[in-house]
Amino acid sequence: MRVLLTGGAGYIGSHTLLKLLQDGRNSVMALDNFSNSSPEALRRVQKLSNSNFETHVGDYREPNVLDSVFDSFRPDAVIHFAGLKAVGESNEKPLLYYDQNVSGSIGLLDCMQRFGCKKIVFSSSATVYGEAQYLPYDEDHPLNPTNPYGRTKYFIEEIIRDWVASQSDASAVLLRYFNPVGADESGEIGEDPRTIPNNLLPYISQVAVGRLKELSIFGNDYETRDGTGERDYIHIDDLAAAHIQAVKFALDNRGCEAINVGTGKGVTVLEMVKAFEEASNREIPFQIKGKREGDVARSFAKVTKAQKLLGWRAEKDLVDVCRTAWNWQTKNPSGY
Ligand code: NAD
Ligand code: UDP
């Protein structure tokens, strides 16, 4: 199949790109403007896969960029990763987020329609659920995102749903990621935040490698096993595999499906710190701080829909997460 990856040089895009190439039967193009990634990620994917793929450097919001990509590559399906993802920044610059994520996605769907491409897999997020009314979150849980970033994901989901409904043979899979973590087994590609990490795992691993002094734990009086926030951490390798299944599903089916991608199990911040200490054999100094605004106590997925529709389930565990994240961090202490 011919698959276009918007944001293909990013953290999730690069791992998915590698998996698509390792599958051996796919022609792939990565479109990225490197606003939050490095061309080095693509060079490394090329080396690891020992196969060629096309790249296009540009902003996916520019119509001439998309037209030229679709005209030359003619994808059967698009995996749409490109966009901005920092919750805090989205509170400060909501219009930037609506432009990059929502307007950009509308332009992409318009271009797909003009070129007769009717299959899309979209990077959505568990943030669309908002405060849990019950756990685990299943795909029918009410959607009530609590920040502009989450609302962009919610609006794009609805736009894609309408777009699919308006055409007889279109299909979409809205993958609602829980917390993507870890790195490829090779340690050649991984998560490479450009600034001080917002997310737990890259923060911990930068403390372990000595780039940051100590971890701040945001709250220890949540109603969880040990008082710290609980999340469903999904290994990037498993997440990449879910995309391969989702593209196949989109190509074989019609309609729009939202599907959770998680392990179904929650891990607390303190459990993650302990697991990373064991994997790295380093101490992770931390201080308990106040709660981070907008954080929920617990978040984990019901994963049966992914098993049923995609034949996919997470295979890697917390030990794999910490081992591969540490391998990537030690091989690339300053990132790419
Ligand atoms: P990332 O920032 O590493 O990857 C996004 C890629 O898109 C980057 O390479 C960036 O350069 C590119 N990009 C951004 N704007 C672009 C534009 N206008 N034109 C072309 N390229 C552009 O992020 P990621 O963690 O790989 O996330 C991928 C997607 O998954 C995002 O849509 C994100 O919202 C979503 N998501 C991520 C997480 C997570 O925790 N990482 C969780 C849920 C959902
Ligand atoms: N967290 C923390 N310190 C950090 C970053 C995160 O204590 O420096 C906590 C956060 O409060 C949450 C969990 O770790 O309970 C996961 O946070 P992350 O930002 O990685 O994911 P999200 O909140 O988006 O699920």
Tab-separated table of C-alpha atoms and ligand atoms in Angstrom:
chain	number	residue	atom	x	y	z
A	1	MET	CA	0.000	0.000	0.000
A	2	ARG	CA	1.008	3.610	-0.539
A	3	VAL	CA	0.916	5.477	2.740
A	4	LEU	CA	1.524	9.172	3.382
A	5	LEU	CA	2.626	10.100	6.902
A	6	THR	CA	2.114	13.730	7.857
A	7	GLY	CA	4.507	14.479	10.717
A	8	GLY	CA	6.479	11.388	9.736
A	9	ALA	CA	9.728	12.592	11.340
A	10	GLY	CA	8.193	13.019	14.803
A	11	TYR	CA	8.315	10.658	17.744
A	12	ILE	CA	5.348	8.470	16.827
A	13	GLY	CA	5.680	9.086	13.077
A	14	SER	CA	9.293	7.881	12.874
A	15	HIS	CA	8.558	4.631	14.734
A	16	THR	CA	5.500	3.984	12.562
A	17	LEU	CA	7.495	4.766	9.431
A	18	LEU	CA	10.103	2.204	10.472
A	19	LYS	CA	7.419	-0.462	11.034
A	20	LEU	CA	5.759	0.230	7.698
A	21	LEU	CA	9.115	-0.149	5.942
A	22	GLN	CA	10.037	-3.300	7.880
A	23	ASP	CA	6.755	-4.789	6.709
A	24	GLY	CA	8.343	-4.673	3.266
A	25	ARG	CA	5.165	-4.299	1.212
A	26	ASN	CA	4.606	-0.581	1.540
A	27	SER	CA	5.562	2.553	-0.352
A	28	VAL	CA	5.810	5.347	2.121
A	29	MET	CA	6.223	9.107	2.041
A	30	ALA	CA	7.003	11.225	5.100
A	31	LEU	CA	5.869	14.858	5.001
A	32	ASP	CA	7.274	17.071	7.748
A	33	ASN	CA	8.418	20.648	8.275
A	34	PHE	CA	10.738	19.633	11.151
A	35	SER	CA	9.113	22.209	13.419
A	36	ASN	CA	9.326	19.681	16.258
A	37	SER	CA	11.682	17.035	14.892
A	38	SER	CA	15.002	16.477	13.195
A	39	PRO	CA	15.852	15.258	9.693
A	40	GLU	CA	18.276	12.941	11.473
A	41	ALA	CA	15.290	10.826	12.594
A	42	LEU	CA	14.499	10.081	8.942
A	43	ARG	CA	18.136	9.292	8.131
A	44	ARG	CA	18.187	6.808	10.989
A	45	VAL	CA	14.944	5.167	9.902
A	46	GLN	CA	16.443	4.762	6.449
A	47	LYS	CA	19.546	3.140	7.934
A	48	LEU	CA	17.593	0.841	10.254
A	49	SER	CA	15.137	-0.296	7.602
A	50	ASN	CA	17.715	-0.454	4.860
A	51	SER	CA	15.024	0.688	2.489
A	52	ASN	CA	14.108	3.837	0.706
A	53	PHE	CA	11.126	6.049	1.201
A	54	GLU	CA	10.175	9.438	-0.080
A	55	THR	CA	10.334	12.590	1.987
A	56	HIS	CA	8.827	15.979	1.443
A	57	VAL	CA	9.902	18.907	3.605
A	58	GLY	CA	7.110	21.423	4.021
A	59	ASP	CA	4.168	22.686	6.008
A	60	TYR	CA	1.096	20.506	5.550
A	61	ARG	CA	-1.145	23.574	5.908
A	62	GLU	CA	0.114	24.989	2.630
A	63	PRO	CA	-2.177	23.880	-0.218
A	64	ASN	CA	0.619	23.847	-2.781
A	65	VAL	CA	2.673	21.543	-0.525
A	66	LEU	CA	-0.173	19.044	-0.189
A	67	ASP	CA	-1.107	19.270	-3.858
A	68	SER	CA	2.416	18.529	-4.928
A	69	VAL	CA	2.695	15.610	-2.469
A	70	PHE	CA	-0.609	14.064	-3.577
A	71	ASP	CA	0.102	14.698	-7.234
A	72	SER	CA	3.474	12.963	-7.149
A	73	PHE	CA	2.861	10.248	-4.544
A	74	ARG	CA	-0.857	9.357	-4.963
A	75	PRO	CA	-1.327	7.734	-1.530
A	76	ASP	CA	-3.946	5.046	-0.863
A	77	ALA	CA	-4.102	6.143	2.755
A	78	VAL	CA	-2.866	8.891	5.066
A	79	ILE	CA	-1.680	8.564	8.647
A	80	HIS	CA	-2.092	12.034	10.063
A	81	PHE	CA	0.386	12.750	12.885
A	82	ALA	CA	1.307	16.377	12.122
A	83	GLY	CA	0.200	18.963	14.623
A	84	LEU	CA	1.051	20.660	17.882
A	85	LYS	CA	0.697	18.739	21.121
A	86	ALA	CA	1.681	20.805	24.187
A	87	VAL	CA	-1.299	21.272	26.498
A	88	GLY	CA	0.196	24.268	28.346
A	89	GLU	CA	1.079	26.080	25.131
A	90	SER	CA	-2.426	25.444	23.800
A	91	ASN	CA	-3.857	27.365	26.772
A	92	GLU	CA	-1.646	30.335	25.899
A	93	LYS	CA	-1.992	30.176	22.097
A	94	PRO	CA	-5.349	28.549	21.325
A	95	LEU	CA	-5.634	30.077	17.856
A	96	LEU	CA	-2.267	28.660	16.869
A	97	TYR	CA	-3.550	25.224	17.901
A	98	TYR	CA	-6.842	25.612	16.041
A	99	ASP	CA	-4.964	26.740	12.953
A	100	GLN	CA	-2.259	24.069	13.027
A	101	ASN	CA	-4.450	21.179	14.065
A	102	VAL	CA	-8.036	21.908	12.968
A	103	SER	CA	-7.589	24.139	9.890
A	104	GLY	CA	-4.638	22.012	8.814
A	105	SER	CA	-6.717	18.837	9.019
A	106	ILE	CA	-9.559	20.387	7.016
A	107	GLY	CA	-7.071	21.298	4.273
A	108	LEU	CA	-5.704	17.757	4.336
A	109	LEU	CA	-9.172	16.190	4.000
A	110	ASP	CA	-9.992	18.587	1.173
A	111	CYS	CA	-6.847	17.584	-0.678
A	112	MET	CA	-7.513	13.881	-0.061
A	113	GLN	CA	-10.981	14.309	-1.512
A	114	ARG	CA	-9.715	16.095	-4.610
A	115	PHE	CA	-7.207	13.307	-5.252
A	116	GLY	CA	-9.647	10.485	-4.479
A	117	CYS	CA	-7.825	9.300	-1.333
A	118	LYS	CA	-10.484	8.180	1.139
A	119	LYS	CA	-8.676	6.385	3.940
A	120	ILE	CA	-7.256	8.131	6.985
A	121	VAL	CA	-5.823	7.106	10.331
A	122	PHE	CA	-5.798	10.023	12.739
A	123	SER	CA	-3.658	10.628	15.847
A	124	SER	CA	-6.248	11.412	18.454
A	125	SER	CA	-5.732	11.328	22.172
A	126	ALA	CA	-7.249	10.075	25.405
A	127	THR	CA	-7.456	13.761	26.380
A	128	VAL	CA	-10.722	13.887	24.395
A	129	TYR	CA	-12.404	12.083	27.313
A	130	GLY	CA	-11.653	14.655	30.018
A	131	GLU	CA	-12.487	13.891	33.657
A	132	ALA	CA	-13.414	10.198	33.991
A	133	GLN	CA	-17.074	9.464	34.666
A	134	TYR	CA	-16.051	5.810	34.968
A	135	LEU	CA	-12.923	3.745	34.369
A	136	PRO	CA	-11.513	2.244	32.264
A	137	TYR	CA	-12.375	4.734	29.539
A	138	ASP	CA	-14.177	2.942	26.738
A	139	GLU	CA	-14.765	4.539	23.342
A	140	ASP	CA	-18.357	5.419	24.304
A	141	HIS	CA	-17.274	7.429	27.330
A	142	PRO	CA	-18.590	11.020	26.986
A	143	LEU	CA	-16.120	13.405	25.363
A	144	ASN	CA	-15.304	16.491	27.380
A	145	PRO	CA	-11.756	17.715	26.737
A	146	THR	CA	-10.524	20.240	29.278
A	147	ASN	CA	-8.033	22.287	27.251
A	148	PRO	CA	-7.659	23.748	23.721
A	149	TYR	CA	-5.275	20.972	22.617
A	150	GLY	CA	-7.801	18.305	23.594
A	151	ARG	CA	-10.591	20.258	21.933
A	152	THR	CA	-8.648	20.376	18.654
A	153	LYS	CA	-8.516	16.578	18.757
A	154	TYR	CA	-12.224	16.377	19.539
A	155	PHE	CA	-13.165	18.794	16.722
A	156	ILE	CA	-10.953	16.995	14.200
A	157	GLU	CA	-12.554	13.688	15.167
A	158	GLU	CA	-16.003	15.169	14.475
A	159	ILE	CA	-14.872	16.729	11.190
A	160	ILE	CA	-13.415	13.411	10.016
A	161	ARG	CA	-16.616	11.639	11.057
A	162	ASP	CA	-18.706	14.023	8.912
A	163	TRP	CA	-16.251	13.785	6.025
A	164	VAL	CA	-16.438	9.991	6.079
A	165	ALA	CA	-20.251	10.034	6.315
A	166	SER	CA	-20.478	12.243	3.235
A	167	GLN	CA	-18.811	9.674	0.958
A	168	SER	CA	-19.854	6.138	0.200
A	169	ASP	CA	-16.452	4.476	0.327
A	170	ALA	CA	-14.421	6.541	2.804
A	171	SER	CA	-13.098	5.249	6.100
A	172	ALA	CA	-11.241	6.542	9.102
A	173	VAL	CA	-9.710	5.167	12.254
A	174	LEU	CA	-9.397	7.668	15.082
A	175	LEU	CA	-6.692	6.244	17.305
A	176	ARG	CA	-7.024	7.588	20.830
A	177	TYR	CA	-3.537	7.188	22.244
A	178	PHE	CA	-3.069	6.939	25.959
A	179	ASN	CA	0.550	7.730	27.033
A	180	PRO	CA	3.108	6.802	24.341
A	181	VAL	CA	6.555	6.032	25.826
A	182	GLY	CA	9.785	4.124	25.183
A	183	ALA	CA	11.912	3.803	22.078
A	184	ASP	CA	12.830	1.423	19.301
A	185	GLU	CA	14.935	-1.552	20.497
A	186	SER	CA	17.901	-0.261	18.477
A	187	GLY	CA	18.164	2.917	20.540
A	188	GLU	CA	18.648	4.804	17.270
A	189	ILE	CA	15.289	6.565	17.306
A	190	GLY	CA	13.282	7.810	20.269
A	191	GLU	CA	11.512	10.741	21.858
A	192	ASP	CA	13.564	13.928	21.568
A	193	PRO	CA	11.814	16.889	23.193
A	194	ARG	CA	13.167	20.220	21.965
A	195	THR	CA	12.699	21.978	25.303
A	196	ILE	CA	12.409	20.847	28.908
A	197	PRO	CA	10.092	17.843	28.704
A	198	ASN	CA	6.465	18.239	29.777
A	199	ASN	CA	5.899	14.504	29.931
A	200	LEU	CA	6.910	12.219	32.747
A	201	LEU	CA	9.074	9.634	31.042
A	202	PRO	CA	11.406	11.922	29.044
A	203	TYR	CA	11.746	14.065	32.180
A	204	ILE	CA	12.745	11.061	34.307
A	205	SER	CA	15.205	9.833	31.723
A	206	GLN	CA	16.846	13.266	31.453
A	207	VAL	CA	17.218	13.306	35.255
A	208	ALA	CA	18.764	9.834	35.119
A	209	VAL	CA	21.295	10.878	32.483
A	210	GLY	CA	22.181	14.061	34.413
A	211	ARG	CA	20.663	16.655	32.078
A	212	LEU	CA	18.081	17.674	34.687
A	213	LYS	CA	18.614	17.843	38.439
A	214	GLU	CA	15.472	16.300	39.886
A	215	LEU	CA	11.939	15.311	39.039
A	216	SER	CA	8.989	17.301	40.355
A	217	ILE	CA	6.107	14.982	41.157
A	218	PHE	CA	2.871	16.856	40.657
A	219	GLY	CA	0.786	15.867	43.668
A	220	ASN	CA	0.774	12.886	46.050
A	221	ASP	CA	-2.724	13.087	47.441
A	222	TYR	CA	-4.708	11.749	44.501
A	223	GLU	CA	-7.048	8.842	45.144
A	224	THR	CA	-4.635	6.277	43.768
A	225	ARG	CA	-2.575	3.407	45.279
A	226	ASP	CA	0.213	5.750	46.405
A	227	GLY	CA	-1.340	9.191	45.914
A	228	THR	CA	0.462	9.989	42.637
A	229	GLY	CA	-1.179	10.255	39.213
A	230	GLU	CA	-1.961	7.013	37.380
A	231	ARG	CA	-1.638	6.649	33.581
A	232	ASP	CA	-1.750	3.979	30.899
A	233	TYR	CA	1.732	3.936	29.310
A	234	ILE	CA	1.813	2.361	25.868
A	235	HIS	CA	5.139	1.312	24.335
A	236	ILE	CA	5.899	3.131	21.090
A	237	ASP	CA	6.587	-0.150	19.309
A	238	ASP	CA	3.114	-1.426	20.169
A	239	LEU	CA	1.627	1.925	19.192
A	240	ALA	CA	3.397	1.828	15.823
A	241	ALA	CA	2.050	-1.698	15.263
A	242	ALA	CA	-1.477	-0.453	16.005
A	243	HIS	CA	-1.111	2.013	13.113
A	244	ILE	CA	-0.228	-0.740	10.660
A	245	GLN	CA	-3.353	-2.635	11.693
A	246	ALA	CA	-5.442	0.538	11.565
A	247	VAL	CA	-4.362	1.348	7.991
A	248	LYS	CA	-5.215	-2.190	6.907
A	249	PHE	CA	-8.576	-1.907	8.647
A	250	ALA	CA	-9.308	1.442	6.959
A	251	LEU	CA	-8.429	0.018	3.549
A	252	ASP	CA	-10.739	-2.993	4.057
A	253	ASN	CA	-13.701	-1.221	5.644
A	254	ARG	CA	-16.029	1.733	5.394
A	255	GLY	CA	-17.076	4.134	8.114
A	256	CYS	CA	-15.383	5.810	11.047
A	257	GLU	CA	-14.166	4.067	14.205
A	258	ALA	CA	-12.616	5.591	17.307
A	259	ILE	CA	-10.285	3.100	18.964
A	260	ASN	CA	-8.324	3.329	22.222
A	261	VAL	CA	-4.653	2.451	22.110
A	262	GLY	CA	-3.387	1.583	25.556
A	263	THR	CA	-2.427	-1.377	27.711
A	264	GLY	CA	-5.506	-1.326	29.928
A	265	LYS	CA	-3.318	-0.973	33.030
A	266	GLY	CA	-2.502	2.102	35.087
A	267	VAL	CA	0.961	2.899	36.459
A	268	THR	CA	1.542	5.608	39.070
A	269	VAL	CA	4.302	8.216	38.947
A	270	LEU	CA	6.113	6.573	41.876
A	271	GLU	CA	5.866	3.146	40.222
A	272	MET	CA	7.366	4.632	37.061
A	273	VAL	CA	10.224	6.230	39.022
A	274	LYS	CA	11.012	2.891	40.687
A	275	ALA	CA	10.880	0.978	37.397
A	276	PHE	CA	13.192	3.503	35.748
A	277	GLU	CA	15.641	3.350	38.662
A	278	GLU	CA	15.812	-0.407	38.220
A	279	ALA	CA	16.286	-0.196	34.446
A	280	SER	CA	18.947	2.516	34.601
A	281	ASN	CA	20.576	1.555	37.862
A	282	ARG	CA	20.508	5.263	38.729
A	283	GLU	CA	18.729	7.088	41.486
A	284	ILE	CA	16.008	9.520	40.399
A	285	PRO	CA	15.887	12.349	42.945
A	286	PHE	CA	12.420	13.883	43.216
A	287	GLN	CA	10.412	16.421	45.142
A	288	ILE	CA	6.686	16.371	45.712
A	289	LYS	CA	5.111	19.541	44.346
A	290	GLY	CA	1.560	20.816	43.971
A	291	LYS	CA	-0.839	19.296	41.465
A	292	ARG	CA	-0.489	20.366	37.834
A	293	GLU	CA	-3.535	22.261	36.637
A	294	GLY	CA	-5.868	20.149	34.540
A	295	ASP	CA	-4.355	16.783	35.561
A	296	VAL	CA	-6.744	13.925	36.250
A	297	ALA	CA	-6.061	11.355	38.978
A	298	ARG	CA	-6.377	8.215	36.920
A	299	SER	CA	-6.518	7.387	33.229
A	300	PHE	CA	-6.467	3.985	31.616
A	301	ALA	CA	-8.063	2.411	28.607
A	302	LYS	CA	-10.518	-0.308	27.899
A	303	VAL	CA	-8.715	-2.095	25.088
A	304	THR	CA	-11.180	-4.695	23.832
A	305	LYS	CA	-12.258	-2.706	20.765
A	306	ALA	CA	-8.692	-2.622	19.423
A	307	GLN	CA	-8.440	-6.369	19.967
A	308	LYS	CA	-11.751	-7.004	18.242
A	309	LEU	CA	-11.456	-4.674	15.237
A	310	LEU	CA	-7.703	-4.476	14.688
A	311	GLY	CA	-6.557	-7.789	16.131
A	312	TRP	CA	-4.075	-5.743	18.108
A	313	ARG	CA	-3.026	-5.738	21.731
A	314	ALA	CA	-0.076	-4.272	23.615
A	315	GLU	CA	2.738	-6.752	24.078
A	316	LYS	CA	5.436	-4.747	25.814
A	317	ASP	CA	5.444	-3.993	29.521
A	318	LEU	CA	6.851	-1.388	31.885
A	319	VAL	CA	10.250	-3.082	32.006
A	320	ASP	CA	10.456	-2.829	28.175
A	321	VAL	CA	9.394	0.810	28.359
A	322	CYS	CA	12.122	1.806	30.813
A	323	ARG	CA	14.807	-0.393	29.223
A	324	THR	CA	14.282	1.009	25.722
A	325	ALA	CA	13.866	4.622	26.885
A	326	TRP	CA	17.132	4.324	28.830
A	327	ASN	CA	18.911	2.688	25.905
A	328	TRP	CA	17.851	5.592	23.630
A	329	GLN	CA	18.790	8.195	26.262
A	330	THR	CA	22.256	6.777	26.952
A	331	LYS	CA	23.040	6.347	23.254
A	332	ASN	CA	21.805	9.881	22.514
A	333	PRO	CA	22.273	11.888	25.718
A	334	SER	CA	21.539	15.166	23.907
A	335	GLY	CA	18.962	13.773	21.497
A	336	TYR	CA	19.475	13.618	17.735
B	1	NAD	P1	5.904	15.115	17.427
B	1	NAD	O1	5.870	16.578	17.688
B	1	NAD	O2	7.140	14.359	17.751
B	1	NAD	O3	5.517	14.820	15.912
B	1	NAD	C1	4.718	15.681	15.140
B	1	NAD	C2	5.467	15.928	13.844
B	1	NAD	O4	4.685	16.796	13.021
B	1	NAD	C3	6.811	16.618	14.054
B	1	NAD	O5	7.808	15.939	13.315
B	1	NAD	C4	6.603	18.029	13.520
B	1	NAD	O6	7.789	18.581	12.977
B	1	NAD	C5	5.543	17.779	12.474
B	1	NAD	N1	4.712	18.944	12.187
B	1	NAD	C6	4.092	19.760	13.079
B	1	NAD	N2	3.428	20.728	12.444
B	1	NAD	C7	3.611	20.513	11.112
B	1	NAD	C8	3.170	21.182	9.954
B	1	NAD	N3	2.412	22.276	10.029
B	1	NAD	N4	3.546	20.684	8.737
B	1	NAD	C9	4.326	19.573	8.656
B	1	NAD	N5	4.780	18.910	9.737
B	1	NAD	C10	4.425	19.379	10.949
B	1	NAD	O7	4.653	14.495	18.203
B	1	NAD	P2	4.289	12.970	18.442
B	1	NAD	O8	4.437	12.693	19.890
B	1	NAD	O9	4.957	12.109	17.459
B	1	NAD	O10	2.721	13.055	18.161
B	1	NAD	C11	2.174	12.779	16.889
B	1	NAD	C12	0.684	13.017	16.952
B	1	NAD	O11	0.118	12.222	17.975
B	1	NAD	C13	0.287	14.457	17.261
B	1	NAD	O12	-0.833	14.792	16.484
B	1	NAD	C14	-0.093	14.407	18.728
B	1	NAD	O13	-1.050	15.386	19.057
B	1	NAD	C15	-0.665	13.008	18.843
B	1	NAD	N6	-0.583	12.472	20.208
B	1	NAD	C16	0.632	12.397	20.829
B	1	NAD	C17	0.710	11.921	22.132
B	1	NAD	C18	2.034	11.859	22.858
B	1	NAD	O14	2.036	11.772	24.088
B	1	NAD	N7	3.172	11.870	22.187
B	1	NAD	C19	-0.461	11.505	22.795
B	1	NAD	C20	-1.673	11.574	22.119
B	1	NAD	C21	-1.726	12.060	20.824
B	2	UDP	N1	4.126	14.156	36.006
B	2	UDP	C1	4.930	14.512	37.073
B	2	UDP	N2	6.044	15.258	36.828
B	2	UDP	C2	6.413	15.646	35.568
B	2	UDP	C3	5.583	15.263	34.485
B	2	UDP	C4	4.448	14.525	34.732
B	2	UDP	O1	4.629	14.193	38.222
B	2	UDP	O2	7.436	16.336	35.418
B	2	UDP	C5	2.928	13.329	36.253
B	2	UDP	C6	1.622	13.958	35.823
B	2	UDP	O3	1.087	14.735	36.862
B	2	UDP	C7	0.769	12.733	35.478
B	2	UDP	C8	1.783	11.715	34.949
B	2	UDP	O4	3.054	12.156	35.461
B	2	UDP	O5	0.192	12.198	36.641
B	2	UDP	C9	1.864	11.655	33.420
B	2	UDP	O6	2.057	12.970	32.930
B	2	UDP	P1	2.358	13.245	31.384
B	2	UDP	O7	2.493	14.731	31.216
B	2	UDP	O8	3.488	12.404	30.944
B	2	UDP	O9	1.054	12.700	30.649
B	2	UDP	P2	-0.470	13.218	30.707
B	2	UDP	O10	-0.653	14.066	31.920
B	2	UDP	O11	-0.632	13.974	29.451
B	2	UDP	O12	-1.293	11.986	30.752
